[in-house]
């Protein structure tokens, strides 16, 4: 993490842009959407919903291989309609 911060600072000084233009280069709609999804996911985790859902999935599938296959197929199906990060947040 520290290495990424150092690289970011070095690149910020080497890049050809004005500091006043920096906020315009950020896609704030995407940042706000991802932040909302993270908050929603953390709320579901804190409420214990994922524990209940995980217990139901384990009871439904008899083998780990079947459960893993279901998770991969569910992620693939969701990512056809949603972006990959949203599909993984749901799973």
PDB file of C-alpha atoms in Angstrom:
ATOM      1  CA  UNK A   1       0.000   0.000   0.000  1.00  0.00           C
ATOM      2  CA  UNK A   2       2.791   2.404   0.853  1.00  0.00           C
ATOM      3  CA  UNK A   3       4.500   1.638  -2.431  1.00  0.00           C
ATOM      4  CA  UNK A   4       1.336   2.543  -4.348  1.00  0.00           C
ATOM      5  CA  UNK A   5       1.071   5.856  -2.520  1.00  0.00           C
ATOM      6  CA  UNK A   6       4.703   6.683  -3.294  1.00  0.00           C
ATOM      7  CA  UNK A   7       4.231   5.750  -6.963  1.00  0.00           C
ATOM      8  CA  UNK A   8       1.057   7.846  -7.103  1.00  0.00           C
ATOM      9  CA  UNK A   9       2.810  10.906  -5.682  1.00  0.00           C
ATOM     10  CA  UNK A  10       5.757  10.513  -8.061  1.00  0.00           C
ATOM     11  CA  UNK A  11       3.449  10.131 -11.054  1.00  0.00           C
ATOM     12  CA  UNK A  12       1.406  13.138  -9.936  1.00  0.00           C
ATOM     13  CA  UNK A  13       4.505  15.313 -10.124  1.00  0.00           C
ATOM     14  CA  UNK A  14       5.610  13.852 -13.463  1.00  0.00           C
ATOM     15  CA  UNK A  15       2.201  14.055 -15.151  1.00  0.00           C
ATOM     16  CA  UNK A  16       1.352  16.917 -17.449  1.00  0.00           C
ATOM     17  CA  UNK A  17      -1.776  18.367 -15.823  1.00  0.00           C
ATOM     18  CA  UNK A  18      -2.823  21.243 -13.635  1.00  0.00           C
ATOM     19  CA  UNK A  19      -3.919  20.505 -10.065  1.00  0.00           C
ATOM     20  CA  UNK A  20      -7.114  22.497 -10.661  1.00  0.00           C
ATOM     21  CA  UNK A  21      -8.112  20.017 -13.401  1.00  0.00           C
ATOM     22  CA  UNK A  22      -7.660  16.966 -11.168  1.00  0.00           C
ATOM     23  CA  UNK A  23     -11.223  16.792  -9.698  1.00  0.00           C
ATOM     24  CA  UNK A  24     -12.639  16.875 -13.225  1.00  0.00           C
ATOM     25  CA  UNK A  25     -10.600  13.813 -14.180  1.00  0.00           C
ATOM     26  CA  UNK A  26     -12.339  11.647 -11.557  1.00  0.00           C
ATOM     27  CA  UNK A  27     -15.577   9.870 -12.435  1.00  0.00           C
ATOM     28  CA  UNK A  28     -17.427  10.803  -9.238  1.00  0.00           C
ATOM     29  CA  UNK A  29     -20.609   8.950 -10.214  1.00  0.00           C
ATOM     30  CA  UNK A  30     -18.699   5.664 -10.264  1.00  0.00           C
ATOM     31  CA  UNK A  31     -16.909   6.435  -6.991  1.00  0.00           C
ATOM     32  CA  UNK A  32     -20.219   7.246  -5.258  1.00  0.00           C
ATOM     33  CA  UNK A  33     -21.903   4.131  -6.682  1.00  0.00           C
ATOM     34  CA  UNK A  34     -19.096   1.832  -5.528  1.00  0.00           C
ATOM     35  CA  UNK A  35     -19.047   3.509  -2.103  1.00  0.00           C
ATOM     36  CA  UNK A  36     -22.791   2.921  -1.781  1.00  0.00           C
ATOM     37  CA  UNK A  37     -22.373  -0.729  -2.727  1.00  0.00           C
ATOM     38  CA  UNK A  38     -19.614  -1.154  -0.154  1.00  0.00           C
ATOM     39  CA  UNK A  39     -21.814   0.411   2.547  1.00  0.00           C
ATOM     40  CA  UNK A  40     -24.751  -1.801   1.554  1.00  0.00           C
ATOM     41  CA  UNK A  41     -22.580  -4.919   1.581  1.00  0.00           C
ATOM     42  CA  UNK A  42     -21.134  -4.053   4.995  1.00  0.00           C
ATOM     43  CA  UNK A  43     -24.657  -3.482   6.336  1.00  0.00           C
ATOM     44  CA  UNK A  44     -25.772  -6.900   5.108  1.00  0.00           C
ATOM     45  CA  UNK A  45     -22.674  -8.474   6.631  1.00  0.00           C
ATOM     46  CA  UNK A  46     -23.246  -6.762   9.983  1.00  0.00           C
ATOM     47  CA  UNK A  47     -26.909  -7.817  10.058  1.00  0.00           C
ATOM     48  CA  UNK A  48     -25.934 -11.482   9.770  1.00  0.00           C
ATOM     49  CA  UNK A  49     -27.720 -11.981   6.458  1.00  0.00           C
ATOM     50  CA  UNK A  50     -24.653 -13.512   4.820  1.00  0.00           C
ATOM     51  CA  UNK A  51     -24.345 -16.056   7.641  1.00  0.00           C
ATOM     52  CA  UNK A  52     -27.955 -17.156   7.138  1.00  0.00           C
ATOM     53  CA  UNK A  53     -27.565 -17.264   3.363  1.00  0.00           C
ATOM     54  CA  UNK A  54     -24.296 -19.192   3.651  1.00  0.00           C
ATOM     55  CA  UNK A  55     -25.915 -21.725   5.963  1.00  0.00           C
ATOM     56  CA  UNK A  56     -28.754 -22.250   3.514  1.00  0.00           C
ATOM     57  CA  UNK A  57     -26.351 -22.702   0.610  1.00  0.00           C
ATOM     58  CA  UNK A  58     -24.275 -25.224   2.540  1.00  0.00           C
ATOM     59  CA  UNK A  59     -27.413 -27.167   3.468  1.00  0.00           C
ATOM     60  CA  UNK A  60     -28.595 -27.183  -0.151  1.00  0.00           C
ATOM     61  CA  UNK A  61     -25.361 -28.439  -1.725  1.00  0.00           C
ATOM     62  CA  UNK A  62     -23.967 -31.751  -0.544  1.00  0.00           C
ATOM     63  CA  UNK A  63     -20.457 -31.361  -1.961  1.00  0.00           C
ATOM     64  CA  UNK A  64     -18.021 -28.461  -2.012  1.00  0.00           C
ATOM     65  CA  UNK A  65     -17.478 -28.936  -5.731  1.00  0.00           C
ATOM     66  CA  UNK A  66     -21.185 -28.390  -6.458  1.00  0.00           C
ATOM     67  CA  UNK A  67     -21.222 -25.268  -4.281  1.00  0.00           C
ATOM     68  CA  UNK A  68     -18.104 -23.897  -6.000  1.00  0.00           C
ATOM     69  CA  UNK A  69     -19.602 -24.590  -9.426  1.00  0.00           C
ATOM     70  CA  UNK A  70     -22.814 -22.825  -8.410  1.00  0.00           C
ATOM     71  CA  UNK A  71     -20.876 -19.760  -7.205  1.00  0.00           C
ATOM     72  CA  UNK A  72     -18.861 -19.556 -10.436  1.00  0.00           C
ATOM     73  CA  UNK A  73     -21.953 -19.945 -12.607  1.00  0.00           C
ATOM     74  CA  UNK A  74     -23.892 -17.416 -10.526  1.00  0.00           C
ATOM     75  CA  UNK A  75     -21.065 -14.879 -10.885  1.00  0.00           C
ATOM     76  CA  UNK A  76     -20.923 -15.514 -14.638  1.00  0.00           C
ATOM     77  CA  UNK A  77     -24.681 -15.107 -14.994  1.00  0.00           C
ATOM     78  CA  UNK A  78     -24.804 -11.948 -12.898  1.00  0.00           C
ATOM     79  CA  UNK A  79     -21.858 -10.407 -14.726  1.00  0.00           C
ATOM     80  CA  UNK A  80     -23.726 -10.677 -18.038  1.00  0.00           C
ATOM     81  CA  UNK A  81     -26.300  -8.217 -16.678  1.00  0.00           C
ATOM     82  CA  UNK A  82     -24.231  -6.270 -14.160  1.00  0.00           C
ATOM     83  CA  UNK A  83     -20.663  -5.101 -14.048  1.00  0.00           C
ATOM     84  CA  UNK A  84     -18.148  -7.565 -12.615  1.00  0.00           C
ATOM     85  CA  UNK A  85     -17.601  -5.643  -9.383  1.00  0.00           C
ATOM     86  CA  UNK A  86     -21.347  -5.436  -8.673  1.00  0.00           C
ATOM     87  CA  UNK A  87     -21.765  -9.161  -9.415  1.00  0.00           C
ATOM     88  CA  UNK A  88     -18.971 -10.006  -6.981  1.00  0.00           C
ATOM     89  CA  UNK A  89     -20.437  -7.710  -4.318  1.00  0.00           C
ATOM     90  CA  UNK A  90     -23.705  -9.631  -4.605  1.00  0.00           C
ATOM     91  CA  UNK A  91     -21.938 -12.971  -4.277  1.00  0.00           C
TER      92      UNK A  91
END
